[in-house]
Amino acid sequence: EPEVTQTPSHQVTQMGQEVILRCVPISNHLYFYWYRQILGQKVEFLVSFYNNEISEKSEIFDDQFSVERPDGSNFTLKIRSTKLEDSAMYFCASSRTGGLFNEQFFGPGTRLTVL
Amino acid sequence: KQEVTQIPAALSVPEGENLVLNCSFTDSAIYNLQWFRQDPGKGLTSLLLIQSSQREQTSGRLNASLDKSSGRSTLYIAASQPGDSATYLCAVDGGATNKLIFGTGTLLAVQP
């Protein structure tokens, strides 16, 4: 069964460093998302991406964040200068359609630890 | 602003029991409600998607219902098993947007 994959599973970085989290969505999906979950808190939406552009972003997704689909398979989240509060589990998700049939499938997550 | 609440926060039941998890949301202008399962330190596994025009969906021992007008959904698990132990999350989309808004989850423990 097709699934969303993410690498790395765990990333440790120093405050102020840049990190890139990678995702391979399900191959025939057209909508891509990043969410994050700080330990013990709700899963929060960061950004959605469709047709090679951002369709929506949350207040969390400030200028330090960017997303890219560099080729036909990968979807990346970049954090330019990490802060301690960026420590969280980051989930990539994809869906085949939007609107009424928007069932989102999630990857296993990347645990980001900022020291 | 959409708010999603799940009750109870935690539940412990003996194996074989039927159980109900509750989810409520404040804005009924949704397209879909999705139930997920999350194992400790793992990703989210989609269990069921209910579209706004549907009243319920079934998958194996799981049955999810949706009452959009009252802003409520329930997840019914029949004949619970220890392998069902996990956190169960419900999420609604934003109606006009595709982003999912999650509840805090119900931590389920099924005792053998």
PDB file of C-alpha atoms in Angstrom:
ATOM      1  CA  GLU A   1       0.000   0.000   0.000  1.00  0.00           C
ATOM      2  CA  PRO A   2       1.424   3.431  -0.921  1.00  0.00           C
ATOM      3  CA  GLU A   3       2.577   5.537   2.000  1.00  0.00           C
ATOM      4  CA  VAL A   4       4.123   8.881   2.805  1.00  0.00           C
ATOM      5  CA  THR A   5       7.776   8.636   3.806  1.00  0.00           C
ATOM      6  CA  GLN A   6       9.899  11.155   5.702  1.00  0.00           C
ATOM      7  CA  THR A   7      13.605  11.562   6.337  1.00  0.00           C
ATOM      8  CA  PRO A   8      15.370  11.805   8.651  1.00  0.00           C
ATOM      9  CA  SER A   9      13.400  10.203  11.461  1.00  0.00           C
ATOM     10  CA  HIS A  10      15.300  12.281  14.021  1.00  0.00           C
ATOM     11  CA  GLN A  11      17.311  15.463  13.528  1.00  0.00           C
ATOM     12  CA  VAL A  12      19.328  17.185  16.214  1.00  0.00           C
ATOM     13  CA  THR A  13      20.608  20.681  15.482  1.00  0.00           C
ATOM     14  CA  GLN A  14      22.074  23.700  17.196  1.00  0.00           C
ATOM     15  CA  MET A  15      20.002  26.854  17.614  1.00  0.00           C
ATOM     16  CA  GLY A  16      20.466  29.153  14.630  1.00  0.00           C
ATOM     17  CA  GLN A  17      21.271  26.366  12.187  1.00  0.00           C
ATOM     18  CA  GLU A  18      19.287  25.613   9.050  1.00  0.00           C
ATOM     19  CA  VAL A  19      17.474  22.316   8.717  1.00  0.00           C
ATOM     20  CA  ILE A  20      15.707  20.675   5.801  1.00  0.00           C
ATOM     21  CA  LEU A  21      13.084  18.039   6.443  1.00  0.00           C
ATOM     22  CA  ARG A  22      12.256  15.779   3.531  1.00  0.00           C
ATOM     23  CA  CYS A  23       9.082  14.016   2.514  1.00  0.00           C
ATOM     24  CA  VAL A  24       8.020  11.796  -0.348  1.00  0.00           C
ATOM     25  CA  PRO A  25       4.231  12.035  -0.707  1.00  0.00           C
ATOM     26  CA  ILE A  26       2.069   9.310  -2.213  1.00  0.00           C
ATOM     27  CA  SER A  27       2.778   9.338  -5.919  1.00  0.00           C
ATOM     28  CA  ASN A  28      -0.616  10.275  -7.408  1.00  0.00           C
ATOM     29  CA  HIS A  29      -1.418  12.872  -4.750  1.00  0.00           C
ATOM     30  CA  LEU A  30      -1.645  16.532  -5.651  1.00  0.00           C
ATOM     31  CA  TYR A  31      -1.998  18.300  -2.291  1.00  0.00           C
ATOM     32  CA  PHE A  32       0.807  18.416   0.242  1.00  0.00           C
ATOM     33  CA  TYR A  33       0.936  19.592   3.839  1.00  0.00           C
ATOM     34  CA  TRP A  34       3.224  20.081   6.799  1.00  0.00           C
ATOM     35  CA  TYR A  35       2.009  19.861  10.376  1.00  0.00           C
ATOM     36  CA  ARG A  36       3.872  19.850  13.649  1.00  0.00           C
ATOM     37  CA  GLN A  37       3.228  18.511  17.124  1.00  0.00           C
ATOM     38  CA  ILE A  38       5.057  19.912  20.113  1.00  0.00           C
ATOM     39  CA  LEU A  39       5.389  17.275  22.835  1.00  0.00           C
ATOM     40  CA  GLY A  40       2.129  16.918  24.726  1.00  0.00           C
ATOM     41  CA  GLN A  41       0.242  19.362  22.491  1.00  0.00           C
ATOM     42  CA  LYS A  42      -2.178  19.234  19.587  1.00  0.00           C
ATOM     43  CA  VAL A  43      -1.143  18.587  16.016  1.00  0.00           C
ATOM     44  CA  GLU A  44      -0.948  22.023  14.342  1.00  0.00           C
ATOM     45  CA  PHE A  45      -1.218  22.949  10.688  1.00  0.00           C
ATOM     46  CA  LEU A  46       1.765  24.766   9.177  1.00  0.00           C
ATOM     47  CA  VAL A  47       1.284  24.984   5.414  1.00  0.00           C
ATOM     48  CA  SER A  48      -0.510  23.503   2.430  1.00  0.00           C
ATOM     49  CA  PHE A  49       0.891  23.326  -1.089  1.00  0.00           C
ATOM     50  CA  TYR A  50      -0.853  22.721  -4.396  1.00  0.00           C
ATOM     51  CA  ASN A  51       0.082  23.285  -8.014  1.00  0.00           C
ATOM     52  CA  ASN A  52       3.601  24.342  -7.055  1.00  0.00           C
ATOM     53  CA  GLU A  53       2.592  27.096  -4.719  1.00  0.00           C
ATOM     54  CA  ILE A  54       1.539  27.647  -1.136  1.00  0.00           C
ATOM     55  CA  SER A  55      -2.255  27.609  -0.861  1.00  0.00           C
ATOM     56  CA  GLU A  56      -2.451  28.396   2.830  1.00  0.00           C
ATOM     57  CA  LYS A  57      -0.121  28.949   5.762  1.00  0.00           C
ATOM     58  CA  SER A  58      -0.612  29.387   9.484  1.00  0.00           C
ATOM     59  CA  GLU A  59       0.695  32.124  11.768  1.00  0.00           C
ATOM     60  CA  ILE A  60       3.471  29.741  12.810  1.00  0.00           C
ATOM     61  CA  PHE A  61       4.780  29.595   9.233  1.00  0.00           C
ATOM     62  CA  ASP A  62       6.762  32.845   9.274  1.00  0.00           C
ATOM     63  CA  ASP A  63       9.692  33.992   7.137  1.00  0.00           C
ATOM     64  CA  GLN A  64      11.958  31.416   8.750  1.00  0.00           C
ATOM     65  CA  PHE A  65      10.004  28.616   7.081  1.00  0.00           C
ATOM     66  CA  SER A  66       9.837  27.688   3.424  1.00  0.00           C
ATOM     67  CA  VAL A  67       8.593  24.745   1.399  1.00  0.00           C
ATOM     68  CA  GLU A  68       9.648  23.411  -1.944  1.00  0.00           C
ATOM     69  CA  ARG A  69       8.828  20.629  -4.358  1.00  0.00           C
ATOM     70  CA  PRO A  70      12.197  20.435  -6.108  1.00  0.00           C
ATOM     71  CA  ASP A  71      11.266  17.513  -8.355  1.00  0.00           C
ATOM     72  CA  GLY A  72       8.301  15.260  -9.069  1.00  0.00           C
ATOM     73  CA  SER A  73       8.602  13.259  -5.877  1.00  0.00           C
ATOM     74  CA  ASN A  74      10.078  15.222  -2.965  1.00  0.00           C
ATOM     75  CA  PHE A  75       8.468  17.871  -0.781  1.00  0.00           C
ATOM     76  CA  THR A  76      10.712  19.709   1.666  1.00  0.00           C
ATOM     77  CA  LEU A  77      10.322  21.978   4.665  1.00  0.00           C
ATOM     78  CA  LYS A  78      13.230  24.310   5.427  1.00  0.00           C
ATOM     79  CA  ILE A  79      13.729  26.169   8.668  1.00  0.00           C
ATOM     80  CA  ARG A  80      16.373  28.835   8.075  1.00  0.00           C
ATOM     81  CA  SER A  81      17.482  29.645  11.609  1.00  0.00           C
ATOM     82  CA  THR A  82      16.142  27.206  14.158  1.00  0.00           C
ATOM     83  CA  LYS A  83      14.940  28.282  17.587  1.00  0.00           C
ATOM     84  CA  LEU A  84      14.529  26.206  20.730  1.00  0.00           C
ATOM     85  CA  GLU A  85      10.750  26.417  20.332  1.00  0.00           C
ATOM     86  CA  ASP A  86      10.959  24.748  16.905  1.00  0.00           C
ATOM     87  CA  SER A  87      11.633  21.453  18.697  1.00  0.00           C
ATOM     88  CA  ALA A  88       8.690  19.256  17.727  1.00  0.00           C
ATOM     89  CA  MET A  89       7.594  16.315  15.641  1.00  0.00           C
ATOM     90  CA  TYR A  90       7.041  17.441  12.047  1.00  0.00           C
ATOM     91  CA  PHE A  91       4.567  15.509   9.926  1.00  0.00           C
ATOM     92  CA  CYS A  92       4.193  15.609   6.187  1.00  0.00           C
ATOM     93  CA  ALA A  93       0.826  14.670   4.690  1.00  0.00           C
ATOM     94  CA  SER A  94      -0.636  14.354   1.242  1.00  0.00           C
ATOM     95  CA  SER A  95      -4.076  13.972  -0.315  1.00  0.00           C
ATOM     96  CA  ARG A  96      -5.247  13.084  -3.790  1.00  0.00           C
ATOM     97  CA  THR A  97      -7.909  15.785  -3.869  1.00  0.00           C
ATOM     98  CA  GLY A  98      -9.038  18.784  -1.898  1.00  0.00           C
ATOM     99  CA  GLY A  99     -12.497  19.729  -0.712  1.00  0.00           C
ATOM    100  CA  LEU A 100     -15.057  16.987  -0.167  1.00  0.00           C
ATOM    101  CA  PHE A 101     -12.789  13.993  -0.700  1.00  0.00           C
ATOM    102  CA  ASN A 102      -9.769  15.370   1.103  1.00  0.00           C
ATOM    103  CA  GLU A 103      -8.514  12.332   3.025  1.00  0.00           C
ATOM    104  CA  GLN A 104      -5.038  13.160   4.226  1.00  0.00           C
ATOM    105  CA  PHE A 105      -2.365  10.517   4.730  1.00  0.00           C
ATOM    106  CA  PHE A 106       0.461  11.219   7.108  1.00  0.00           C
ATOM    107  CA  GLY A 107       4.089  10.180   7.196  1.00  0.00           C
ATOM    108  CA  PRO A 108       5.826   8.785  10.290  1.00  0.00           C
ATOM    109  CA  GLY A 109       7.261  12.179  11.208  1.00  0.00           C
ATOM    110  CA  THR A 110      10.653  13.758  11.813  1.00  0.00           C
ATOM    111  CA  ARG A 111      11.521  14.509  15.411  1.00  0.00           C
ATOM    112  CA  LEU A 112      13.441  17.794  15.435  1.00  0.00           C
ATOM    113  CA  THR A 113      15.462  18.631  18.538  1.00  0.00           C
ATOM    114  CA  VAL A 114      16.999  22.107  18.730  1.00  0.00           C
ATOM    115  CA  LEU A 115      19.736  22.513  21.351  1.00  0.00           C
TER     116      LEU A 115
ATOM    117  CA  LYS B   1     -12.357  30.155  14.832  1.00  0.00           C
ATOM    118  CA  GLN B   2     -12.830  26.400  14.736  1.00  0.00           C
ATOM    119  CA  GLU B   3     -12.186  24.570  18.016  1.00  0.00           C
ATOM    120  CA  VAL B   4     -12.127  20.784  18.313  1.00  0.00           C
ATOM    121  CA  THR B   5     -12.578  19.050  21.658  1.00  0.00           C
ATOM    122  CA  GLN B   6     -12.317  15.386  22.529  1.00  0.00           C
ATOM    123  CA  ILE B   7     -13.798  13.685  25.550  1.00  0.00           C
ATOM    124  CA  PRO B   8     -12.637  11.799  27.523  1.00  0.00           C
ATOM    125  CA  ALA B   9      -8.939  12.720  27.553  1.00  0.00           C
ATOM    126  CA  ALA B  10      -8.093   9.194  28.681  1.00  0.00           C
ATOM    127  CA  LEU B  11      -9.969   5.921  28.905  1.00  0.00           C
ATOM    128  CA  SER B  12      -9.053   2.503  30.273  1.00  0.00           C
ATOM    129  CA  VAL B  13     -11.266  -0.493  29.502  1.00  0.00           C
ATOM    130  CA  PRO B  14     -10.989  -4.270  29.807  1.00  0.00           C
ATOM    131  CA  GLU B  15     -10.506  -6.282  26.655  1.00  0.00           C
ATOM    132  CA  GLY B  16     -13.713  -7.131  24.817  1.00  0.00           C
ATOM    133  CA  GLU B  17     -15.619  -4.051  25.873  1.00  0.00           C
ATOM    134  CA  ASN B  18     -17.379  -1.808  23.356  1.00  0.00           C
ATOM    135  CA  LEU B  19     -16.499   1.861  23.714  1.00  0.00           C
ATOM    136  CA  VAL B  20     -17.312   5.309  22.368  1.00  0.00           C
ATOM    137  CA  LEU B  21     -14.972   8.235  21.855  1.00  0.00           C
ATOM    138  CA  ASN B  22     -16.407  11.698  21.426  1.00  0.00           C
ATOM    139  CA  CYS B  23     -15.386  14.660  19.315  1.00  0.00           C
ATOM    140  CA  SER B  24     -17.063  18.053  19.134  1.00  0.00           C
ATOM    141  CA  PHE B  25     -16.377  21.061  16.945  1.00  0.00           C
ATOM    142  CA  THR B  26     -17.636  24.621  17.118  1.00  0.00           C
ATOM    143  CA  ASP B  27     -18.126  25.540  13.437  1.00  0.00           C
ATOM    144  CA  SER B  28     -20.380  23.232  11.418  1.00  0.00           C
ATOM    145  CA  ALA B  29     -19.110  24.576   8.063  1.00  0.00           C
ATOM    146  CA  ILE B  30     -16.861  21.590   7.373  1.00  0.00           C
ATOM    147  CA  TYR B  31     -16.354  19.336   4.380  1.00  0.00           C
ATOM    148  CA  ASN B  32     -14.930  16.339   6.189  1.00  0.00           C
ATOM    149  CA  LEU B  33     -14.146  14.875   9.581  1.00  0.00           C
ATOM    150  CA  GLN B  34     -11.293  12.415   9.844  1.00  0.00           C
ATOM    151  CA  TRP B  35     -10.414  10.025  12.669  1.00  0.00           C
ATOM    152  CA  PHE B  36      -6.787   9.034  13.214  1.00  0.00           C
ATOM    153  CA  ARG B  37      -4.868   6.693  15.428  1.00  0.00           C
ATOM    154  CA  GLN B  38      -1.465   7.685  16.838  1.00  0.00           C
ATOM    155  CA  ASP B  39       0.850   5.217  18.545  1.00  0.00           C
ATOM    156  CA  PRO B  40       3.478   6.655  20.947  1.00  0.00           C
ATOM    157  CA  GLY B  41       6.203   8.519  19.060  1.00  0.00           C
ATOM    158  CA  LYS B  42       4.712   7.546  15.714  1.00  0.00           C
ATOM    159  CA  GLY B  43       2.805   9.112  12.858  1.00  0.00           C
ATOM    160  CA  LEU B  44      -0.931   9.380  12.337  1.00  0.00           C
ATOM    161  CA  THR B  45      -2.831   6.530  10.735  1.00  0.00           C
ATOM    162  CA  SER B  46      -6.069   7.484   9.017  1.00  0.00           C
ATOM    163  CA  LEU B  47      -8.941   5.341  10.283  1.00  0.00           C
ATOM    164  CA  LEU B  48     -12.072   6.837   8.750  1.00  0.00           C
ATOM    165  CA  LEU B  49     -13.123   9.882   6.755  1.00  0.00           C
ATOM    166  CA  ILE B  50     -16.720  11.084   6.967  1.00  0.00           C
ATOM    167  CA  GLN B  51     -17.855  13.628   4.437  1.00  0.00           C
ATOM    168  CA  SER B  52     -20.233  16.344   5.606  1.00  0.00           C
ATOM    169  CA  SER B  53     -23.160  14.796   3.695  1.00  0.00           C
ATOM    170  CA  GLN B  54     -22.693  11.404   5.375  1.00  0.00           C
ATOM    171  CA  ARG B  55     -24.051  10.282   8.738  1.00  0.00           C
ATOM    172  CA  GLU B  56     -21.676   7.401   9.377  1.00  0.00           C
ATOM    173  CA  GLN B  57     -18.801   5.309   8.077  1.00  0.00           C
ATOM    174  CA  THR B  58     -17.715   1.823   9.038  1.00  0.00           C
ATOM    175  CA  SER B  59     -14.420  -0.006   8.794  1.00  0.00           C
ATOM    176  CA  GLY B  60     -14.170  -3.394  10.456  1.00  0.00           C
ATOM    177  CA  ARG B  61     -14.799  -2.959  14.188  1.00  0.00           C
ATOM    178  CA  LEU B  62     -14.869   0.834  13.866  1.00  0.00           C
ATOM    179  CA  ASN B  63     -17.939   2.943  13.242  1.00  0.00           C
ATOM    180  CA  ALA B  64     -17.836   6.716  13.093  1.00  0.00           C
ATOM    181  CA  SER B  65     -20.912   8.926  13.091  1.00  0.00           C
ATOM    182  CA  LEU B  66     -21.287  12.585  12.269  1.00  0.00           C
ATOM    183  CA  ASP B  67     -23.966  15.054  13.321  1.00  0.00           C
ATOM    184  CA  LYS B  68     -22.810  18.167  11.553  1.00  0.00           C
ATOM    185  CA  SER B  69     -25.575  20.438  12.755  1.00  0.00           C
ATOM    186  CA  SER B  70     -24.779  19.777  16.410  1.00  0.00           C
ATOM    187  CA  GLY B  71     -21.019  19.705  15.812  1.00  0.00           C
ATOM    188  CA  ARG B  72     -20.458  16.176  17.069  1.00  0.00           C
ATOM    189  CA  SER B  73     -18.852  12.949  15.984  1.00  0.00           C
ATOM    190  CA  THR B  74     -18.408   9.645  17.769  1.00  0.00           C
ATOM    191  CA  LEU B  75     -16.025   6.776  17.127  1.00  0.00           C
ATOM    192  CA  TYR B  76     -17.415   3.434  18.243  1.00  0.00           C
ATOM    193  CA  ILE B  77     -14.967   0.580  18.737  1.00  0.00           C
ATOM    194  CA  ALA B  78     -16.522  -2.853  19.073  1.00  0.00           C
ATOM    195  CA  ALA B  79     -14.971  -5.735  21.001  1.00  0.00           C
ATOM    196  CA  SER B  80     -11.854  -3.802  21.977  1.00  0.00           C
ATOM    197  CA  GLN B  81      -8.444  -5.517  21.919  1.00  0.00           C
ATOM    198  CA  PRO B  82      -5.118  -4.634  23.587  1.00  0.00           C
ATOM    199  CA  GLY B  83      -3.798  -3.762  20.120  1.00  0.00           C
ATOM    200  CA  ASP B  84      -6.342  -0.926  19.991  1.00  0.00           C
ATOM    201  CA  SER B  85      -4.393   0.899  22.706  1.00  0.00           C
ATOM    202  CA  ALA B  86      -3.287   4.232  21.221  1.00  0.00           C
ATOM    203  CA  THR B  87      -4.269   7.888  21.087  1.00  0.00           C
ATOM    204  CA  TYR B  88      -7.277   8.594  18.885  1.00  0.00           C
ATOM    205  CA  LEU B  89      -7.480  11.983  17.218  1.00  0.00           C
ATOM    206  CA  CYS B  90     -10.300  13.600  15.350  1.00  0.00           C
ATOM    207  CA  ALA B  91      -9.750  16.426  12.894  1.00  0.00           C
ATOM    208  CA  VAL B  92     -11.999  18.629  10.800  1.00  0.00           C
ATOM    209  CA  ASP B  93     -11.049  20.550   7.730  1.00  0.00           C
ATOM    210  CA  GLY B  94     -11.520  24.267   7.466  1.00  0.00           C
ATOM    211  CA  GLY B  95     -14.491  24.141   5.094  1.00  0.00           C
ATOM    212  CA  ALA B  96     -13.157  26.585   2.547  1.00  0.00           C
ATOM    213  CA  THR B  97      -9.615  25.364   3.177  1.00  0.00           C
ATOM    214  CA  ASN B  98      -8.005  21.937   3.251  1.00  0.00           C
ATOM    215  CA  LYS B  99      -6.095  22.349   6.498  1.00  0.00           C
ATOM    216  CA  LEU B 100      -6.996  19.964   9.288  1.00  0.00           C
ATOM    217  CA  ILE B 101      -7.774  21.237  12.771  1.00  0.00           C
ATOM    218  CA  PHE B 102      -7.101  18.608  15.401  1.00  0.00           C
ATOM    219  CA  GLY B 103      -8.508  17.805  18.788  1.00  0.00           C
ATOM    220  CA  THR B 104      -6.285  16.948  21.750  1.00  0.00           C
ATOM    221  CA  GLY B 105      -7.023  13.253  21.462  1.00  0.00           C
ATOM    222  CA  THR B 106      -8.260  10.445  23.661  1.00  0.00           C
ATOM    223  CA  LEU B 107      -5.622   8.110  25.092  1.00  0.00           C
ATOM    224  CA  LEU B 108      -7.122   4.620  25.092  1.00  0.00           C
ATOM    225  CA  ALA B 109      -5.723   1.712  27.095  1.00  0.00           C
ATOM    226  CA  VAL B 110      -7.299  -1.718  26.618  1.00  0.00           C
ATOM    227  CA  GLN B 111      -6.345  -4.042  29.434  1.00  0.00           C
ATOM    228  CA  PRO B 112      -5.868  -7.761  28.624  1.00  0.00           C
TER     229      PRO B 112
END
